[in-house]
Coordinates of C-alpha atoms and ligand atoms in Angstrom, one line a residue:
X681 CA 204.5 117.8 42.8
X682 CA 204.4 121.4 43.9
X683 CA 201.0 122.8 45.1
X684 CA 199.0 124.5 42.3
X685 CA 198.4 127.5 44.7
X686 CA 202.0 128.4 44.4
X687 CA 201.3 129.5 40.9
X688 CA 198.4 131.8 41.7
X689 CA 199.0 135.4 42.0
X690 CA 196.9 138.2 43.4
X691 CA 195.5 140.0 40.3
X692 CA 195.1 143.3 42.2
X693 CA 198.8 143.2 43.0
X694 CA 200.0 141.9 39.6
X695 CA 198.2 144.7 37.7
X696 CA 199.8 148.1 37.8
X697 CA 198.4 151.2 36.1
X698 CA 200.7 154.0 35.2
X699 CA 200.4 157.5 33.8
X700 CA 203.1 158.7 31.4
X701 CA 204.2 162.2 30.3
X702 CA 203.0 162.8 26.7
X703 CA 206.1 164.8 26.0
X704 CA 208.9 162.6 27.4
X705 CA 207.1 159.2 27.8
X706 CA 208.5 159.1 31.4
X707 CA 206.4 157.4 34.0
X708 CA 204.7 159.9 36.2
X709 CA 202.8 157.7 38.8
X710 CA 201.6 154.2 39.3
X711 CA 198.6 152.7 41.2
X712 CA 196.9 149.4 41.5
X713 CA 193.3 148.4 40.8
X714 CA 190.7 148.1 43.5
X715 CA 188.8 145.2 41.8
X716 CA 189.8 142.7 39.2
X717 CA 187.0 140.2 39.6
X718 CA 185.1 141.3 36.5
X719 CA 188.1 140.3 34.4
X720 CA 189.9 137.6 36.3
X721 CA 187.0 136.0 38.3
X722 CA 185.7 136.1 41.9
X723 CA 189.0 135.0 43.5
X724 CA 190.8 137.9 41.8
X725 CA 193.8 135.6 41.1
X726 CA 195.8 134.8 37.9
X727 CA 197.1 131.3 37.5
X728 CA 200.4 130.1 36.1
X729 CA 203.1 132.7 36.8
X730 CA 205.8 133.7 39.2
X731 CA 206.6 137.4 39.6
X732 CA 203.9 138.4 37.2
X733 CA 203.7 142.0 36.2
X734 CA 200.8 143.2 34.1
X735 CA 201.2 146.9 33.2
X736 CA 198.4 149.1 31.9
X737 CA 200.3 152.2 30.8
X738 CA 198.4 155.4 29.8
X739 CA 199.5 158.6 28.1
X740 CA 198.4 161.2 30.6
X741 CA 196.6 163.4 28.0
X742 CA 194.7 161.3 25.6
X743 CA 194.9 158.1 27.7
X744 CA 196.2 156.1 24.7
X745 CA 197.5 153.0 26.4
X746 CA 199.6 149.9 26.1
X747 CA 199.5 146.5 27.8
X748 CA 202.8 144.9 28.8
X749 CA 202.8 141.5 30.4
X750 CA 206.0 139.9 31.9
X751 CA 207.0 137.3 34.4
X752 CA 210.0 135.4 35.6
X753 CA 208.5 131.9 35.4
X754 CA 205.5 130.5 33.6
X755 CA 204.0 127.1 34.7
X756 CA 204.4 124.4 32.2
X757 CA 201.1 122.9 31.1
X758 CA 200.0 119.8 33.0
X759 CA 197.1 118.2 31.1
X760 CA 194.4 120.8 31.0
X761 CA 196.0 122.9 33.7
X762 CA 197.6 125.8 31.8
X763 CA 198.7 129.3 32.7
X764 CA 196.1 131.9 32.0
X765 CA 196.5 133.7 28.7
X766 CA 196.5 137.2 30.1
X767 CA 196.7 139.1 26.8
X768 CA 193.8 137.1 25.3
X769 CA 191.8 137.8 28.5
X770 CA 192.5 141.6 28.3
X771 CA 191.8 141.8 24.6
X772 CA 188.1 141.6 25.4
X773 CA 188.3 144.8 27.4
X774 CA 190.8 147.0 25.5
X775 CA 191.3 148.4 22.0
X776 CA 193.5 146.4 19.6
X777 CA 196.1 149.3 19.6
X778 CA 196.8 148.7 23.3
X779 CA 198.6 145.4 22.3
X780 CA 200.8 146.8 19.5
X781 CA 203.8 147.9 21.7
X782 CA 205.5 146.9 24.9
X783 CA 206.1 149.4 27.6
X784 CA 209.5 150.5 26.4
X785 CA 208.1 151.0 22.8
X786 CA 205.1 152.8 24.2
X787 CA 207.2 155.2 26.3
X788 CA 209.5 155.9 23.3
X789 CA 206.6 156.5 21.0
X790 CA 204.9 159.2 23.1
X791 CA 207.4 162.1 22.3
X792 CA 207.2 161.2 18.6
X793 CA 203.5 161.2 18.2
X794 CA 202.4 162.8 14.9
X795 CA 199.6 165.2 15.6
X796 CA 198.4 168.2 13.7
X797 CA 197.6 170.2 16.8
X798 CA 198.1 169.8 20.6
X799 CA 195.7 167.5 22.3
X800 CA 192.5 168.9 23.7
X801 CA 189.7 166.9 25.4
X802 CA 186.9 165.8 23.2
X803 CA 183.8 167.9 22.8
X804 CA 183.2 171.5 24.0
X805 CA 184.6 173.4 27.0
X806 CA 182.1 173.6 29.8
X807 CA 183.8 175.4 32.7
X808 CA 187.2 175.9 34.5
X809 CA 188.4 176.4 38.0
X810 CA 191.5 177.7 39.5
X811 CA 192.8 175.8 42.6
X812 CA 196.0 177.4 43.9
X813 CA 198.3 177.6 41.0
X814 CA 196.5 174.9 39.0
X815 CA 193.8 175.1 36.4
X816 CA 191.2 172.5 35.9
X817 CA 188.8 172.3 33.0
X818 CA 185.6 170.3 32.3
X819 CA 184.7 169.3 28.7
X820 CA 181.6 167.7 27.6
X821 CA 180.4 165.7 24.6
X822 CA 178.2 162.8 23.5
X823 CA 179.1 159.2 22.8
X824 CA 178.6 159.6 19.1
X825 CA 181.6 162.0 19.0
X826 CA 184.4 159.9 17.4
X827 CA 187.1 161.5 19.6
X828 CA 185.0 160.6 22.7
X829 CA 184.7 157.0 21.5
X830 CA 188.5 156.7 21.1
X831 CA 189.1 158.1 24.6
X832 CA 186.3 155.9 26.2
X833 CA 187.7 152.8 24.5
X834 CA 190.9 153.3 26.4
X835 CA 189.5 154.4 29.8
X836 CA 186.4 152.2 30.2
X837 CA 188.5 149.5 31.9
X838 CA 188.8 151.9 34.8
X839 CA 185.1 151.4 35.5
X840 CA 185.7 147.7 36.0
X841 CA 188.8 148.3 38.1
X842 CA 187.4 150.9 40.4
X843 CA 183.6 150.9 40.5
X844 CA 182.0 147.8 42.1
X845 CA 179.4 146.4 39.7
X846 CA 180.5 148.9 37.0
X847 CA 180.0 148.0 33.4
X848 CA 180.9 149.4 30.0
X849 CA 178.8 151.7 27.9
X850 CA 178.1 150.0 24.6
X851 CA 180.0 152.3 22.2
X852 CA 178.7 150.9 18.9
X853 CA 175.1 150.2 19.7
X854 CA 173.0 152.6 17.6
X855 CA 170.2 152.7 20.1
X856 CA 172.5 153.7 23.0
X857 CA 175.4 155.5 21.3
X858 CA 173.3 158.5 20.5
X859 CA 173.0 161.9 22.2
X860 CA 171.4 160.5 25.3
X861 CA 174.8 159.6 26.8
X862 CA 176.6 162.7 27.8
X863 CA 180.2 162.4 28.9
X864 CA 182.0 164.9 31.1
X865 CA 185.8 164.9 31.2
X866 CA 187.8 166.6 34.0
X867 CA 191.3 167.7 33.0
X868 CA 194.2 169.6 34.6
X869 CA 195.6 172.1 32.1
X870 CA 199.1 173.4 32.4
X871 CA 201.3 175.4 30.2
X872 CA 204.2 173.0 30.0
X873 CA 202.4 169.6 30.2
X874 CA 199.2 170.5 28.3
X875 CA 196.1 168.5 29.4
X876 CA 196.2 165.7 32.0
X877 CA 193.3 163.4 32.5
X878 CA 191.9 163.4 36.0
X879 CA 188.5 161.8 35.8
X880 CA 185.2 161.5 34.0
X881 CA 181.5 160.9 34.4
X882 CA 178.8 159.5 32.1
X883 CA 175.3 160.8 32.3
X884 CA 172.3 159.2 30.7
X885 CA 169.2 161.2 29.9
X886 CA 166.0 159.3 29.9
X887 CA 162.6 160.7 29.1
X888 CA 160.3 162.0 31.7
X889 CA 156.9 160.9 30.8
X890 CA 154.3 163.5 31.1
X891 CA 151.0 164.1 29.1
X892 CA 151.3 167.8 29.3
X893 CA 155.0 168.5 29.2
X894 CA 157.2 167.5 26.2
X895 CA 160.9 166.9 25.7
X896 CA 161.7 166.7 29.4
X897 CA 164.2 164.3 30.8
X898 CA 165.9 163.0 33.9
X899 CA 169.7 163.0 34.0
X900 CA 171.1 159.9 35.6
X901 CA 174.8 160.0 36.7
X902 CA 175.8 156.5 35.7
X903 CA 179.6 156.4 36.2
X904 CA 181.7 158.9 38.1
X905 CA 185.4 158.3 38.6
X906 CA 188.5 160.2 39.7
X907 CA 191.8 158.5 39.0
X908 CA 193.3 157.2 42.3
X909 CA 196.4 159.6 42.3
X910 CA 194.0 162.5 42.3
X911 CA 191.5 161.3 44.8
X912 CA 190.9 163.0 48.2
X913 CA 191.9 166.4 46.8
X914 CA 188.4 167.8 46.4
X915 CA 188.3 167.0 42.7
X916 CA 185.3 164.7 43.0
X917 CA 183.3 167.3 45.0
X918 CA 184.0 170.1 42.5
X919 CA 183.4 167.9 39.5
X920 CA 180.0 166.8 41.0
X921 CA 179.1 170.5 41.8
X922 CA 179.9 171.4 38.2
X923 CA 177.7 168.6 36.8
X924 CA 174.8 169.6 39.1
X925 CA 175.2 173.3 38.1
X926 CA 175.1 172.3 34.4
X927 CA 171.9 170.3 34.9
X928 CA 170.2 172.9 37.1
X929 CA 170.7 175.4 34.3
X930 CA 169.2 172.9 31.7
X931 CA 165.6 173.8 31.0
X932 CA 164.8 170.3 29.8
X933 CA 166.2 168.4 32.8
X934 CA 163.7 167.9 35.5
X935 CA 165.6 165.7 38.0
X936 CA 169.1 164.6 38.6
X937 CA 169.5 161.0 39.8
X938 CA 172.4 158.6 40.4
X939 CA 172.7 155.0 39.4
X940 CA 173.8 152.6 42.1
X941 CA 176.1 155.0 44.0
X942 CA 179.0 153.5 45.8
X943 CA 179.3 154.3 49.5
X944 CA 182.0 156.9 48.9
X945 CA 180.0 158.6 46.2
X946 CA 176.9 158.6 48.3
X947 CA 178.9 160.4 51.0
X948 CA 180.2 162.9 48.5
X949 CA 176.7 163.5 47.1
X950 CA 175.1 163.9 50.5
X951 CA 177.7 166.5 51.6
X952 CA 177.5 168.5 48.4
X953 CA 173.7 168.4 48.1
X954 CA 173.4 169.5 51.8
X955 CA 175.9 172.2 51.2
X956 CA 174.1 173.4 48.1
X957 CA 170.7 173.6 49.9
X958 CA 172.2 175.2 53.0
X959 CA 174.0 177.9 51.0
X960 CA 171.0 178.6 48.9
X961 CA 169.2 179.6 52.1
X962 CA 166.2 177.2 51.6
X963 CA 166.4 175.9 55.2
X964 CA 165.4 179.3 56.4
X965 CA 162.1 178.8 54.7
X966 CA 161.4 175.4 56.3
X967 CA 160.6 174.4 59.8
X968 CA 160.3 171.0 61.5
X969 CA 156.5 171.3 61.3
X970 CA 156.5 172.2 57.6
X971 CA 158.8 169.3 56.8
X972 CA 156.6 166.9 58.7
X973 CA 153.5 168.2 56.9
X974 CA 155.2 167.9 53.5
X975 CA 153.8 171.2 52.3
X976 CA 153.6 172.5 48.8
X977 CA 156.5 174.8 49.6
X978 CA 158.5 171.8 50.6
X979 CA 157.8 170.2 47.2
X980 CA 158.6 173.4 45.3
X981 CA 162.0 173.5 47.0
X982 CA 162.7 169.8 46.1
X983 CA 161.7 170.4 42.5
X984 CA 163.8 173.5 42.2
X985 CA 166.8 171.5 43.5
X986 CA 166.0 168.8 40.9
X987 CA 166.5 166.2 43.6
X988 CA 164.7 162.9 43.7
X989 CA 162.4 162.6 46.7
X990 CA 164.6 160.1 48.6
X991 CA 167.7 162.2 48.3
X992 CA 165.8 165.4 49.3
X993 CA 164.6 163.5 52.4
X994 CA 168.1 162.5 53.3
X995 CA 169.2 166.1 53.0
X996 CA 166.4 167.2 55.3
X997 CA 167.3 164.5 57.8
X998 CA 170.9 165.7 57.8
X999 CA 169.8 169.3 58.1
X1000 CA 167.7 168.3 61.2
X1001 CA 170.7 166.5 62.7
X1002 CA 172.9 169.5 62.1
X1003 CA 170.3 171.8 63.6
X1004 CA 169.9 173.7 60.4
X1005 CA 166.0 173.5 60.6
Ligands
LIG1426 N1 193.0 166.8 51.3 C1 192.5 165.7 52.0 N2 191.3 165.2 51.9 C2 190.4 165.9 51.1 C3 190.8 167.1 50.4 C4 192.1 167.5 50.5 N3 192.5 168.6 49.9 N4 189.7 167.5 49.7 C5 188.7 166.7 50.0 N5 189.1 165.7 50.8 C6 188.4 164.6 51.4 C7 186.9 164.9 51.5 O1 186.6 165.6 52.7 C8 186.3 163.6 51.5 O2 186.5 163.0 52.7 P1 185.5 161.9 53.3 O3 185.5 160.7 52.4 O4 186.0 161.6 54.7 O5 184.1 162.6 53.3 C9 187.2 162.8 50.5 O6 188.4 163.6 50.5 C10 186.7 162.7 49.1 O7 186.3 163.9 48.6 P2 186.8 164.5 47.2 O8 188.3 164.6 47.3 O9 186.0 165.6 46.8 O10 186.4 163.3 46.3 P3 187.4 162.4 45.3 O11 188.1 163.3 44.3 O12 188.3 161.5 46.1 O13 186.3 161.5 44.5 C11 185.2 159.4 44.3 C12 185.5 160.6 45.2 C13 184.5 159.9 43.1 C14 184.2 158.5 45.0 C15 186.5 158.8 44.0 O14 187.1 158.3 45.2 C16 186.5 157.6 43.0 O15 186.5 157.9 41.8 N6 186.4 156.4 43.6 C17 186.5 155.2 42.7 C18 185.3 155.0 41.8 C19 184.0 155.2 42.5 O16 183.7 154.7 43.6 N7 183.1 156.1 41.8 C20 181.8 156.3 42.2 C21 180.9 155.1 41.9 S1 179.2 155.5 41.9 C22 178.8 156.0 40.4 O17 179.6 156.0 39.5 C23 177.5 156.6 40.2

């Protein structure tokens, strides 16, 4: 009998994500997941196939998607040892519509979508930036926005595939799916291709308890993701800066925190926070002595920056190392 292992495939290799042109359906780019253990278990393998290909194809604008599973050979059941039912497994994580078409049907359907008006990201426009010849826009909304729910249902799988320990936001839970979850979408906007999804972030506002001050909250960045083909182009940094600017301007947000940042996100946050403090000129007001004494002025600067104590201390340490103090 052939060894069972011969029928196990690496799930990170077998899964391929792709973005497709909304106007032609043509594949624009492909990439693989970083993690599949939340879906296929610790070993990140799928049992029972040869040359397995699991395609998660997305329309580049509204991220409507399809799942297409194919293989050259499937292991015949031996007693209780059967090939994993991949479609059933994925149904737990994806909307039902994702299983209605195969890849060919999905690609063919994109140019024929019936829409009343061209796609625009959910919610309201927040800000835009021009980088070279390209325009990027950030839109924001809350989870109770139906258009946001549809988009999130398609893209939440990205959290499992790219953020270690990431988990879904419960979209239908009354208690959570209210205005306390704010979602920010980053899109590229071009005249010929319309909007193309680049990344998104979810931010939860939780109340800041104070006997004297009312309606204040802390903003906690919960998930933050840039699609792999767009990483390392400065999008994450600019997106983070825009989120911080938004919450700095909010009169009701006292502090901006981050939930379980990954190593790469911590690096990004450190660099951007340090840059923000440096360019605001606050280091000119501080000395090594004043930092060590933890003066009122020091505390005022931290509060104005809306940084948690630990993050502010990290920035001061980095500033000391860089000789900025
Ligand atoms: N050319 C080459 N490199 C560049 C360019 C450029 N034009 N612009 C920036 N870079 C470099 C930066 O200097 C930085 O380098 P470093 O890592 O050596 O410091 C690096 O690229 C990343 O900076 P950005 O491009 O601004 O960030 P990016 O768009 O890649 O986003 C992020 C970073 C969010 C971590 C992204 O990689 C990602 O989504 N990863 C997967 C998911 C993840 O880990 N999310 C965070 C989880 S934590 C949480 O959700 C709270």
